[in-house]
Protein backbone atom coordinates (compact mmCIF):
# COMPACT_ATOMS: atom_id res chain seq x y z
CA UNK A 1 0.00 0.00 0.00
CA UNK A 2 1.36 3.43 -0.93
CA UNK A 3 1.93 6.25 1.56
CA UNK A 4 -0.79 8.27 -0.19
CA UNK A 5 -3.28 5.42 0.22
CA UNK A 6 -2.41 5.08 3.93
CA UNK A 7 -3.08 8.82 4.42
CA UNK A 8 -6.37 8.61 2.49
CA UNK A 9 -7.54 5.57 4.48
CA UNK A 10 -6.55 7.22 7.76
CA UNK A 11 -8.31 10.46 6.79
CA UNK A 12 -11.48 8.74 5.60
CA UNK A 13 -11.76 6.88 8.91
CA UNK A 14 -11.24 10.10 10.94
CA UNK A 15 -13.45 12.43 8.92
CA UNK A 16 -16.41 10.07 9.04
CA UNK A 17 -16.12 9.78 12.83
CA UNK A 18 -16.38 13.52 13.58
CA UNK A 19 -19.94 14.49 14.60
CA UNK A 20 -21.51 17.20 12.46
CA UNK A 21 -19.26 16.62 9.47
CA UNK A 22 -20.23 15.02 6.24
CA UNK A 23 -17.45 12.85 4.83
CA UNK A 24 -14.95 14.89 2.89
CA UNK A 25 -14.15 14.17 -0.68
CA UNK A 26 -10.55 13.03 -0.85
CA UNK A 27 -9.10 14.60 -3.95
CA UNK A 28 -6.74 12.13 -5.68
CA UNK A 29 -3.38 13.40 -6.82
CA UNK A 30 -2.14 12.42 -10.28
CA UNK A 31 0.18 9.39 -10.35
CA UNK A 32 3.84 10.19 -9.88
CA UNK A 33 6.56 9.39 -12.35
CA UNK A 34 10.08 8.34 -11.43
CA UNK A 35 12.06 11.33 -10.22
CA UNK A 36 9.02 13.27 -8.92
CA UNK A 37 9.12 14.53 -5.35
CA UNK A 38 7.19 11.97 -3.28
CA UNK A 39 3.51 12.68 -2.82
CA UNK A 40 2.95 16.41 -2.96
CA UNK A 41 0.37 16.62 -1.70
CA UNK A 42 0.09 13.23 -0.05
CA UNK A 43 -3.48 14.13 0.95
CA UNK A 44 -5.96 16.71 -0.33
CA UNK A 45 -9.54 16.88 0.92
CA UNK A 46 -12.44 19.29 0.83
CA UNK A 47 -15.76 19.67 2.59
CA UNK A 48 -18.19 21.53 0.32
CA UNK A 49 -20.71 21.87 3.19
CA UNK A 50 -18.26 23.62 5.53
CA UNK A 51 -16.34 25.45 2.78
CA UNK A 52 -13.07 24.12 4.21
CA UNK A 53 -10.22 22.09 2.78
CA UNK A 54 -6.88 20.65 3.76
CA UNK A 55 -3.66 19.60 2.13
CA UNK A 56 -0.76 17.58 3.55
CA UNK A 57 2.55 18.01 1.75
CA UNK A 58 5.50 15.79 2.60
CA UNK A 59 9.18 16.03 1.85
CA UNK A 60 11.91 13.43 2.09
CA UNK A 61 14.28 13.95 5.04
CA UNK A 62 17.62 15.57 4.32
CA UNK A 63 20.77 15.02 6.39
CA UNK A 64 20.63 18.66 7.49
CA UNK A 65 17.06 18.44 8.90
CA UNK A 66 17.12 18.92 12.69
CA UNK A 67 14.57 16.49 14.14
CA UNK A 68 10.86 17.19 13.59
CA UNK A 69 10.29 19.59 10.72
CA UNK A 70 6.68 20.68 10.29
CA UNK A 71 4.95 23.88 9.24
CA UNK A 72 1.25 24.63 9.02
CA UNK A 73 -0.85 27.56 7.93
CA UNK A 74 -4.40 28.42 6.96
CA UNK A 75 -5.10 30.10 3.64
CA UNK A 76 -8.31 32.12 3.41
CA UNK A 77 -9.92 32.70 0.03
CA UNK A 78 -12.31 35.60 -0.72
CA UNK A 79 -15.98 34.73 -1.11
CA UNK A 80 -16.02 35.95 -4.71
CA UNK A 81 -13.96 32.86 -5.60
CA UNK A 82 -16.93 30.54 -5.13
CA UNK A 83 -15.11 27.52 -6.57
CA UNK A 84 -12.54 27.66 -3.71
CA UNK A 85 -13.08 26.82 -0.03
CA UNK A 86 -13.21 29.71 2.45
CA UNK A 87 -10.34 28.21 4.50
CA UNK A 88 -7.68 25.61 3.72
CA UNK A 89 -5.31 24.07 6.24
CA UNK A 90 -1.91 23.25 4.72
CA UNK A 91 0.50 21.03 6.63
CA UNK A 92 4.02 20.63 5.23
CA UNK A 93 6.29 18.08 6.87
CA UNK A 94 9.56 16.24 6.53
CA UNK A 95 8.75 12.55 6.82
CA UNK A 96 9.46 11.19 10.29
CA UNK A 97 7.22 9.36 12.77
CA UNK A 98 7.02 12.39 15.16
CA UNK A 99 6.19 14.80 12.31
CA UNK A 100 3.54 12.45 10.92
CA UNK A 101 2.01 12.14 14.40
CA UNK A 102 1.94 15.92 14.86
CA UNK A 103 0.45 16.39 11.37
CA UNK A 104 -2.26 13.85 12.20
CA UNK A 105 -3.14 15.80 15.38
CA UNK A 106 -3.41 19.02 13.35
CA UNK A 107 -5.68 17.41 10.76
CA UNK A 108 -7.91 15.92 13.47
CA UNK A 109 -8.08 19.32 15.18
CA UNK A 110 -9.00 20.94 11.85
CA UNK A 111 -11.88 18.52 11.44
CA UNK A 112 -13.21 19.42 14.91
CA UNK A 113 -12.34 23.14 15.02
CA UNK A 114 -15.09 25.72 14.53
CA UNK A 115 -12.55 27.99 12.83
CA UNK A 116 -8.83 28.43 12.22
CA UNK A 117 -8.26 30.25 15.52
CA UNK A 118 -8.93 27.02 17.41
CA UNK A 119 -5.76 25.52 15.93
CA UNK A 120 -3.73 27.75 18.28
CA UNK A 121 -4.47 25.25 21.07
CA UNK A 122 -2.95 22.37 19.10
CA UNK A 123 -0.13 24.23 17.37
CA UNK A 124 0.80 27.45 19.23
CA UNK A 125 3.24 28.43 16.48
CA UNK A 126 0.37 28.52 13.97
CA UNK A 127 -0.79 32.00 13.05
CA UNK A 128 -4.42 32.09 11.81
Coordinates of C-alpha atoms in Angstrom, one line a residue:
X1 CA 0.0 0.0 0.0
X2 CA 1.4 3.4 -0.9
X3 CA 1.9 6.2 1.6
X4 CA -0.8 8.3 -0.2
X5 CA -3.3 5.4 0.2
X6 CA -2.4 5.1 3.9
X7 CA -3.1 8.8 4.4
X8 CA -6.4 8.6 2.5
X9 CA -7.5 5.6 4.5
X10 CA -6.5 7.2 7.8
X11 CA -8.3 10.5 6.8
X12 CA -11.5 8.7 5.6
X13 CA -11.8 6.9 8.9
X14 CA -11.2 10.1 10.9
X15 CA -13.5 12.4 8.9
X16 CA -16.4 10.1 9.0
X17 CA -16.1 9.8 12.8
X18 CA -16.4 13.5 13.6
X19 CA -19.9 14.5 14.6
X20 CA -21.5 17.2 12.5
X21 CA -19.3 16.6 9.5
X22 CA -20.2 15.0 6.2
X23 CA -17.4 12.8 4.8
X24 CA -14.9 14.9 2.9
X25 CA -14.1 14.2 -0.7
X26 CA -10.5 13.0 -0.8
X27 CA -9.1 14.6 -3.9
X28 CA -6.7 12.1 -5.7
X29 CA -3.4 13.4 -6.8
X30 CA -2.1 12.4 -10.3
X31 CA 0.2 9.4 -10.4
X32 CA 3.8 10.2 -9.9
X33 CA 6.6 9.4 -12.3
X34 CA 10.1 8.3 -11.4
X35 CA 12.1 11.3 -10.2
X36 CA 9.0 13.3 -8.9
X37 CA 9.1 14.5 -5.4
X38 CA 7.2 12.0 -3.3
X39 CA 3.5 12.7 -2.8
X40 CA 3.0 16.4 -3.0
X41 CA 0.4 16.6 -1.7
X42 CA 0.1 13.2 0.0
X43 CA -3.5 14.1 1.0
X44 CA -6.0 16.7 -0.3
X45 CA -9.5 16.9 0.9
X46 CA -12.4 19.3 0.8
X47 CA -15.8 19.7 2.6
X48 CA -18.2 21.5 0.3
X49 CA -20.7 21.9 3.2
X50 CA -18.3 23.6 5.5
X51 CA -16.3 25.4 2.8
X52 CA -13.1 24.1 4.2
X53 CA -10.2 22.1 2.8
X54 CA -6.9 20.6 3.8
X55 CA -3.7 19.6 2.1
X56 CA -0.8 17.6 3.6
X57 CA 2.5 18.0 1.8
X58 CA 5.5 15.8 2.6
X59 CA 9.2 16.0 1.9
X60 CA 11.9 13.4 2.1
X61 CA 14.3 13.9 5.0
X62 CA 17.6 15.6 4.3
X63 CA 20.8 15.0 6.4
X64 CA 20.6 18.7 7.5
X65 CA 17.1 18.4 8.9
X66 CA 17.1 18.9 12.7
X67 CA 14.6 16.5 14.1
X68 CA 10.9 17.2 13.6
X69 CA 10.3 19.6 10.7
X70 CA 6.7 20.7 10.3
X71 CA 5.0 23.9 9.2
X72 CA 1.3 24.6 9.0
X73 CA -0.9 27.6 7.9
X74 CA -4.4 28.4 7.0
X75 CA -5.1 30.1 3.6
X76 CA -8.3 32.1 3.4
X77 CA -9.9 32.7 0.0
X78 CA -12.3 35.6 -0.7
X79 CA -16.0 34.7 -1.1
X80 CA -16.0 36.0 -4.7
X81 CA -14.0 32.9 -5.6
X82 CA -16.9 30.5 -5.1
X83 CA -15.1 27.5 -6.6
X84 CA -12.5 27.7 -3.7
X85 CA -13.1 26.8 0.0
X86 CA -13.2 29.7 2.5
X87 CA -10.3 28.2 4.5
X88 CA -7.7 25.6 3.7
X89 CA -5.3 24.1 6.2
X90 CA -1.9 23.3 4.7
X91 CA 0.5 21.0 6.6
X92 CA 4.0 20.6 5.2
X93 CA 6.3 18.1 6.9
X94 CA 9.6 16.2 6.5
X95 CA 8.7 12.6 6.8
X96 CA 9.5 11.2 10.3
X97 CA 7.2 9.4 12.8
X98 CA 7.0 12.4 15.2
X99 CA 6.2 14.8 12.3
X100 CA 3.5 12.5 10.9
X101 CA 2.0 12.1 14.4
X102 CA 1.9 15.9 14.9
X103 CA 0.4 16.4 11.4
X104 CA -2.3 13.8 12.2
X105 CA -3.1 15.8 15.4
X106 CA -3.4 19.0 13.3
X107 CA -5.7 17.4 10.8
X108 CA -7.9 15.9 13.5
X109 CA -8.1 19.3 15.2
X110 CA -9.0 20.9 11.8
X111 CA -11.9 18.5 11.4
X112 CA -13.2 19.4 14.9
X113 CA -12.3 23.1 15.0
X114 CA -15.1 25.7 14.5
X115 CA -12.6 28.0 12.8
X116 CA -8.8 28.4 12.2
X117 CA -8.3 30.3 15.5
X118 CA -8.9 27.0 17.4
X119 CA -5.8 25.5 15.9
X120 CA -3.7 27.7 18.3
X121 CA -4.5 25.3 21.1
X122 CA -3.0 22.4 19.1
X123 CA -0.1 24.2 17.4
X124 CA 0.8 27.5 19.2
X125 CA 3.2 28.4 16.5
X126 CA 0.4 28.5 14.0
X127 CA -0.8 32.0 13.1
X128 CA -4.4 32.1 11.8

